[in-house]
mmCIF file of C-alpha atoms and ligand atoms in Angstrom:
data_model
loop_
_atom_site.group_PDB
_atom_site.id
_atom_site.type_symbol
_atom_site.label_atom_id
_atom_site.label_comp_id
_atom_site.label_asym_id
_atom_site.label_seq_id
_atom_site.Cartn_x
_atom_site.Cartn_y
_atom_site.Cartn_z
ATOM 1 C CA MET X 2 -68.110 30.891 51.932
ATOM 2 C CA GLY X 3 -67.879 27.754 50.631
ATOM 3 C CA PHE X 4 -69.034 26.660 46.435
ATOM 4 C CA ASN X 5 -71.106 24.427 44.516
ATOM 5 C CA THR X 6 -69.719 21.732 41.780
ATOM 6 C CA ARG X 7 -71.331 20.108 39.558
ATOM 7 C CA ILE X 8 -69.964 17.863 36.878
ATOM 8 C CA VAL X 9 -71.490 17.086 33.615
ATOM 9 C CA PRO X 10 -70.745 14.797 31.078
ATOM 10 C CA GLY X 11 -68.786 16.871 28.504
ATOM 11 C CA PRO X 12 -68.485 20.073 26.823
ATOM 12 C CA ALA X 13 -71.501 20.351 24.818
ATOM 13 C CA GLU X 14 -73.504 19.860 28.122
ATOM 14 C CA LEU X 15 -71.038 22.106 30.214
ATOM 15 C CA ALA X 16 -72.171 25.115 27.854
ATOM 16 C CA GLU X 17 -76.089 24.117 28.382
ATOM 17 C CA ALA X 18 -75.571 24.376 31.956
ATOM 18 C CA ALA X 19 -73.301 27.206 32.394
ATOM 19 C CA ALA X 20 -75.701 29.119 30.012
ATOM 20 C CA ALA X 21 -78.608 27.887 32.116
ATOM 21 C CA TRP X 22 -76.972 29.415 34.896
ATOM 22 C CA THR X 23 -76.155 32.350 33.685
ATOM 23 C CA ALA X 24 -79.439 32.526 32.263
ATOM 24 C CA GLU X 25 -81.274 32.344 35.427
ATOM 25 C CA ARG X 26 -78.984 35.130 37.298
ATOM 26 C CA ILE X 27 -79.305 37.645 34.213
ATOM 27 C CA ALA X 28 -83.161 37.461 34.775
ATOM 28 C CA SER X 29 -83.050 37.588 38.538
ATOM 29 C CA ALA X 30 -80.501 40.954 38.223
ATOM 30 C CA VAL X 31 -82.383 42.320 35.935
ATOM 31 C CA GLY X 32 -85.834 41.572 37.900
ATOM 32 C CA VAL X 33 -84.421 42.674 41.187
ATOM 33 C CA ARG X 34 -82.292 45.875 40.248
ATOM 34 C CA GLY X 35 -82.985 46.177 36.797
ATOM 35 C CA ALA X 36 -79.560 45.773 35.370
ATOM 36 C CA CYS X 37 -77.264 43.287 35.131
ATOM 37 C CA TYR X 38 -72.907 44.013 34.921
ATOM 38 C CA LEU X 39 -71.587 41.007 33.570
ATOM 39 C CA ALA X 40 -67.614 40.216 33.473
ATOM 40 C CA LEU X 41 -67.422 37.397 29.996
ATOM 41 C CA ALA X 42 -64.533 34.794 30.420
ATOM 42 C CA GLY X 43 -61.658 34.537 28.050
ATOM 43 C CA GLY X 44 -60.012 31.064 26.482
ATOM 44 C CA GLU X 45 -62.057 28.871 24.326
ATOM 45 C CA THR X 46 -64.422 26.887 27.497
ATOM 46 C CA PRO X 47 -66.829 29.709 27.982
ATOM 47 C CA ARG X 48 -67.026 29.866 23.195
ATOM 48 C CA GLY X 49 -69.856 26.849 23.964
ATOM 49 C CA CYS X 50 -72.277 28.946 26.964
ATOM 50 C CA TYR X 51 -71.876 31.935 24.499
ATOM 51 C CA GLU X 52 -73.519 30.426 21.544
ATOM 52 C CA ARG X 53 -76.051 28.570 23.470
ATOM 53 C CA LEU X 54 -77.106 31.961 25.415
ATOM 54 C CA ALA X 55 -77.374 33.356 21.258
ATOM 55 C CA GLN X 56 -79.437 30.435 20.634
ATOM 56 C CA PRO X 57 -83.282 29.916 21.441
ATOM 57 C CA PRO X 58 -85.112 29.926 24.120
ATOM 58 C CA HIS X 59 -82.181 32.476 25.792
ATOM 59 C CA ARG X 60 -81.891 34.483 23.076
ATOM 60 C CA ASP X 61 -85.352 35.698 22.805
ATOM 61 C CA ALA X 62 -86.141 35.873 26.533
ATOM 62 C CA LEU X 63 -83.520 37.202 28.161
ATOM 63 C CA PRO X 64 -83.411 41.268 28.775
ATOM 64 C CA TRP X 65 -80.153 41.819 26.709
ATOM 65 C CA PRO X 66 -81.162 45.762 26.652
ATOM 66 C CA SER X 67 -80.481 45.948 30.173
ATOM 67 C CA LEU X 68 -76.777 44.049 30.191
ATOM 68 C CA PHE X 69 -73.597 46.020 30.575
ATOM 69 C CA VAL X 70 -70.726 43.327 29.721
ATOM 70 C CA TYR X 71 -67.399 44.084 30.654
ATOM 71 C CA TRP X 72 -64.679 41.013 30.113
ATOM 72 C CA SER X 73 -62.807 39.491 33.619
ATOM 73 C CA ASP X 74 -59.599 39.808 31.560
ATOM 74 C CA GLU X 75 -58.165 40.564 27.834
ATOM 75 C CA ARG X 76 -55.108 40.007 25.750
ATOM 76 C CA GLN X 77 -53.700 43.173 24.561
ATOM 77 C CA VAL X 78 -54.055 42.552 21.245
ATOM 78 C CA PRO X 79 -56.368 44.141 18.469
ATOM 79 C CA LEU X 80 -59.923 43.680 19.268
ATOM 80 C CA ASP X 81 -60.613 42.260 15.891
ATOM 81 C CA ASP X 82 -57.734 39.774 16.184
ATOM 82 C CA ALA X 83 -58.830 36.153 16.681
ATOM 83 C CA SER X 84 -56.831 35.605 20.253
ATOM 84 C CA SER X 85 -58.840 39.136 21.508
ATOM 85 C CA ASN X 86 -61.159 37.554 24.672
ATOM 86 C CA TYR X 87 -64.026 40.163 22.881
ATOM 87 C CA ALA X 88 -63.442 39.152 19.084
ATOM 88 C CA MET X 89 -64.513 35.771 21.047
ATOM 89 C CA ALA X 90 -67.489 36.602 22.381
ATOM 90 C CA LYS X 91 -68.652 39.315 19.718
ATOM 91 C CA ALA X 92 -68.672 36.526 17.462
ATOM 92 C CA ALA X 93 -70.370 33.840 19.926
ATOM 93 C CA LEU X 94 -73.150 36.481 21.713
ATOM 94 C CA LEU X 95 -73.047 39.685 21.236
ATOM 95 C CA ASP X 96 -73.466 39.441 17.291
ATOM 96 C CA HIS X 97 -76.502 37.954 18.098
ATOM 97 C CA VAL X 98 -78.338 39.683 20.769
ATOM 98 C CA PRO X 99 -79.969 42.758 21.281
ATOM 99 C CA ILE X 100 -77.336 44.435 23.617
ATOM 100 C CA PRO X 101 -76.735 48.202 22.856
ATOM 101 C CA PRO X 102 -73.167 48.600 22.117
ATOM 102 C CA GLU X 103 -72.438 51.940 24.564
ATOM 103 C CA HIS X 104 -73.613 48.810 27.222
ATOM 104 C CA VAL X 105 -70.112 46.803 26.201
ATOM 105 C CA PHE X 106 -67.114 48.305 27.052
ATOM 106 C CA PRO X 107 -63.963 46.282 26.536
ATOM 107 C CA LEU X 108 -60.856 45.788 28.835
ATOM 108 C CA VAL X 109 -58.865 47.788 26.461
ATOM 109 C CA GLY X 110 -56.438 50.927 27.700
ATOM 110 C CA ASP X 111 -57.495 51.634 31.028
ATOM 111 C CA PRO X 112 -60.763 50.484 31.968
ATOM 112 C CA THR X 113 -61.072 52.221 35.193
ATOM 113 C CA ALA X 114 -64.064 54.567 34.136
ATOM 114 C CA ALA X 115 -65.935 52.134 32.715
ATOM 115 C CA LEU X 116 -65.497 49.925 35.850
ATOM 116 C CA ARG X 117 -66.732 53.078 38.240
ATOM 117 C CA ARG X 118 -70.107 53.019 35.993
ATOM 118 C CA ILE X 119 -71.151 49.512 38.009
ATOM 119 C CA PRO X 120 -72.683 49.886 41.686
ATOM 120 C CA ALA X 121 -69.770 49.830 44.109
ATOM 121 C CA ASP X 122 -70.484 47.188 46.930
ATOM 122 C CA ALA X 123 -69.847 49.045 50.633
ATOM 123 C CA GLY X 124 -65.968 49.110 49.574
ATOM 124 C CA GLY X 125 -66.283 51.269 46.619
ATOM 125 C CA ARG X 126 -65.387 48.286 44.525
ATOM 126 C CA PRO X 127 -67.456 47.258 41.605
ATOM 127 C CA ARG X 128 -70.218 44.593 42.317
ATOM 128 C CA PHE X 129 -70.708 42.353 39.266
ATOM 129 C CA ASP X 130 -73.709 40.557 39.147
ATOM 130 C CA LEU X 131 -72.172 37.980 37.496
ATOM 131 C CA ILE X 132 -68.230 36.999 36.977
ATOM 132 C CA HIS X 133 -67.377 34.347 34.418
ATOM 133 C CA LEU X 134 -63.917 32.891 34.792
ATOM 134 C CA GLY X 135 -61.879 29.349 33.118
ATOM 135 C CA LEU X 136 -58.439 27.998 34.617
ATOM 136 C CA GLY X 137 -55.814 27.522 33.542
ATOM 137 C CA GLU X 138 -53.683 24.035 33.846
ATOM 138 C CA ASP X 139 -50.876 26.128 36.431
ATOM 139 C CA GLY X 140 -53.974 27.529 38.236
ATOM 140 C CA HIS X 141 -54.167 31.055 36.859
ATOM 141 C CA THR X 142 -57.958 32.946 36.528
ATOM 142 C CA ALA X 143 -58.295 35.734 34.434
ATOM 143 C CA SER X 144 -54.703 36.797 33.811
ATOM 144 C CA LEU X 145 -53.753 36.464 37.070
ATOM 145 C CA PHE X 146 -50.242 33.927 36.903
ATOM 146 C CA PRO X 147 -49.165 32.015 39.987
ATOM 147 C CA ASN X 148 -46.565 34.389 41.311
ATOM 148 C CA SER X 149 -47.308 37.235 39.629
ATOM 149 C CA PRO X 150 -47.615 40.762 41.798
ATOM 150 C CA ALA X 151 -51.320 41.112 40.421
ATOM 151 C CA VAL X 152 -52.236 38.456 42.693
ATOM 152 C CA GLN X 153 -51.448 40.517 45.807
ATOM 153 C CA GLU X 154 -53.271 43.605 43.789
ATOM 154 C CA ALA X 155 -55.592 44.548 46.955
ATOM 155 C CA ARG X 156 -56.561 48.556 45.437
ATOM 156 C CA ALA X 157 -56.639 48.833 41.621
ATOM 157 C CA LEU X 158 -59.796 47.276 40.036
ATOM 158 C CA VAL X 159 -57.661 45.606 37.370
ATOM 159 C CA ALA X 160 -53.631 44.691 36.606
ATOM 160 C CA HIS X 161 -51.408 45.102 33.782
ATOM 161 C CA VAL X 162 -49.495 41.807 33.246
ATOM 162 C CA HIS X 163 -46.305 42.192 30.625
ATOM 163 C CA ASP X 164 -44.661 38.481 31.111
ATOM 164 C CA ALA X 165 -47.945 36.478 31.228
ATOM 165 C CA PRO X 166 -46.408 32.295 31.029
ATOM 166 C CA LYS X 167 -49.934 32.149 27.539
ATOM 167 C CA PRO X 168 -49.112 34.249 25.035
ATOM 168 C CA PRO X 169 -49.406 37.132 24.269
ATOM 169 C CA PRO X 170 -47.326 38.089 26.999
ATOM 170 C CA ASP X 171 -49.567 40.968 27.604
ATOM 171 C CA ARG X 172 -52.716 41.407 29.238
ATOM 172 C CA VAL X 173 -55.133 43.358 31.548
ATOM 173 C CA THR X 174 -57.049 41.783 34.241
ATOM 174 C CA LEU X 175 -59.509 42.365 37.174
ATOM 175 C CA THR X 176 -57.986 41.715 40.247
ATOM 176 C CA LEU X 177 -59.354 39.663 43.309
ATOM 177 C CA PRO X 178 -60.479 42.265 45.377
ATOM 178 C CA VAL X 179 -62.450 42.938 42.396
ATOM 179 C CA LEU X 180 -63.723 39.338 41.714
ATOM 180 C CA ASN X 181 -64.405 38.738 45.138
ATOM 181 C CA ALA X 182 -66.958 41.646 45.016
ATOM 182 C CA GLY X 183 -69.192 40.011 42.566
ATOM 183 C CA ARG X 184 -72.828 38.336 43.287
ATOM 184 C CA ALA X 185 -72.497 35.210 41.295
ATOM 185 C CA VAL X 186 -68.819 33.784 40.026
ATOM 186 C CA LEU X 187 -68.974 30.817 37.325
ATOM 187 C CA PHE X 188 -65.517 28.865 36.426
ATOM 188 C CA MET X 189 -66.390 26.664 33.400
ATOM 189 C CA VAL X 190 -63.279 24.082 33.483
ATOM 190 C CA GLN X 191 -62.835 21.240 30.866
ATOM 191 C CA GLY X 192 -60.789 18.773 29.728
ATOM 192 C CA ALA X 193 -58.548 16.214 31.324
ATOM 193 C CA SER X 194 -55.621 18.506 31.097
ATOM 194 C CA LYS X 195 -56.859 20.920 33.813
ATOM 195 C CA ARG X 196 -57.764 17.997 36.125
ATOM 196 C CA GLU X 197 -54.744 18.394 38.599
ATOM 197 C CA ALA X 198 -55.246 22.079 38.897
ATOM 198 C CA LEU X 199 -58.809 21.863 39.073
ATOM 199 C CA ALA X 200 -58.354 19.725 42.149
ATOM 200 C CA ARG X 201 -55.748 22.232 44.207
ATOM 201 C CA VAL X 202 -58.548 24.559 43.287
ATOM 202 C CA LEU X 203 -61.091 22.752 44.959
ATOM 203 C CA ARG X 204 -58.525 21.653 48.056
ATOM 204 C CA ARG X 205 -58.657 25.494 47.713
ATOM 205 C CA ASP X 206 -54.347 25.160 47.793
ATOM 206 C CA PRO X 207 -53.210 28.762 48.318
ATOM 207 C CA ALA X 208 -50.134 28.772 45.717
ATOM 208 C CA LEU X 209 -53.192 28.697 43.176
ATOM 209 C CA PRO X 210 -54.402 31.921 42.564
ATOM 210 C CA ALA X 211 -58.004 30.292 40.875
ATOM 211 C CA SER X 212 -57.873 28.873 45.030
ATOM 212 C CA HIS X 213 -58.479 32.617 45.668
ATOM 213 C CA VAL X 214 -61.657 33.329 44.212
ATOM 214 C CA GLN X 215 -63.872 33.490 47.147
ATOM 215 C CA PRO X 216 -67.243 35.886 46.640
ATOM 216 C CA LEU X 217 -66.924 37.856 50.445
ATOM 217 C CA ASP X 218 -70.939 38.047 49.664
ATOM 218 C CA GLY X 219 -72.176 36.040 46.778
ATOM 219 C CA GLU X 220 -72.087 32.739 45.374
ATOM 220 C CA LEU X 221 -69.638 30.775 43.789
ATOM 221 C CA GLN X 222 -70.137 27.902 41.103
ATOM 222 C CA PHE X 223 -67.801 25.263 39.517
ATOM 223 C CA ILE X 224 -69.302 23.788 36.547
ATOM 224 C CA VAL X 225 -66.703 21.373 35.274
ATOM 225 C CA ASP X 226 -66.213 18.659 32.710
ATOM 226 C CA ARG X 227 -66.010 14.562 33.513
ATOM 227 C CA ALA X 228 -62.712 15.069 32.544
ATOM 228 C CA ALA X 229 -61.854 17.729 34.218
ATOM 229 C CA ALA X 230 -63.195 15.978 37.440
ATOM 230 C CA GLY X 231 -61.129 12.607 37.156
ATOM 231 C CA GLY X 232 -64.050 10.545 36.195
HETATM 232 C C1 6PG D 27 -57.639 34.066 28.475
HETATM 233 C C2 6PG D 27 -58.504 33.664 30.037
HETATM 234 C C3 6PG D 27 -57.656 32.555 30.535
HETATM 235 C C4 6PG D 27 -58.046 31.677 30.121
HETATM 236 C C5 6PG D 27 -57.581 29.803 30.878
HETATM 237 C C6 6PG D 27 -58.576 28.850 30.120
HETATM 238 O O1 6PG D 27 -57.806 35.320 27.919
HETATM 239 O O2 6PG D 27 -56.889 33.174 28.250
HETATM 240 O O3 6PG D 27 -59.128 34.552 30.489
HETATM 241 O O4 6PG D 27 -57.403 33.080 32.123
HETATM 242 O O5 6PG D 27 -59.969 31.275 30.932
HETATM 243 O O6 6PG D 27 -56.574 30.081 30.020
HETATM 244 O O7 6PG D 27 -58.412 29.029 28.601
HETATM 245 P P1 6PG D 27 -58.931 27.899 27.900
HETATM 246 O O8 6PG D 27 -60.374 27.760 28.410
HETATM 247 O O9 6PG D 27 -58.643 27.887 26.518
HETATM 248 O O10 6PG D 27 -58.781 26.262 28.339
#
């Protein structure tokens, strides 16, 4: 239990640190288990990390063909829409590294079958090797928003949200049981607008959905910039 917090100067250093943290765990997952199951984050903050992974040394060093890529959440927009989390990751990373297209699983429609391809934990939940998350100013993460029934979901692997306070309103999100079955979970948080939410999440304020992300048997890392940390 518990978590690590690393504070870096700004967005560029956050992208660098998050890419290095991610690359290390991709390499070890493939080294130990022959594959790496990764859930990418949406929003703007992770874009820098994905662009950094698509550059040397990571681009040339990582075992991309052994990666299986999913998303922590998705907006219910066409996959080629600029506001799609898939589209962001595709432009920043997937178009630049040799991940087989059949290993990429956008979180659309009913993704349960695709999630069931992931090796499960003792409780039958897909056990991601790596999960990326962001943090909203209201303490949401993925598309788990405050006071949303999706936060209470204890069985389903995904929840469909139709009234998200952050546009667009229709979304699909991994649920807390899946997030907390992860082997390694990384929050990337930048900017002064996130300061209050981050402080509350690090205090494990139960009113904020992101506070409930605590891997049962895995690591939890926050990489945040000084503006978000309040330095
Ligand atoms: C989404 C995200 C969402 C995001 C936070 C932070 O689809 O919108 O998954 O949870 O991570 O809202 O967004 P920014 O990084 O853009 O501030």
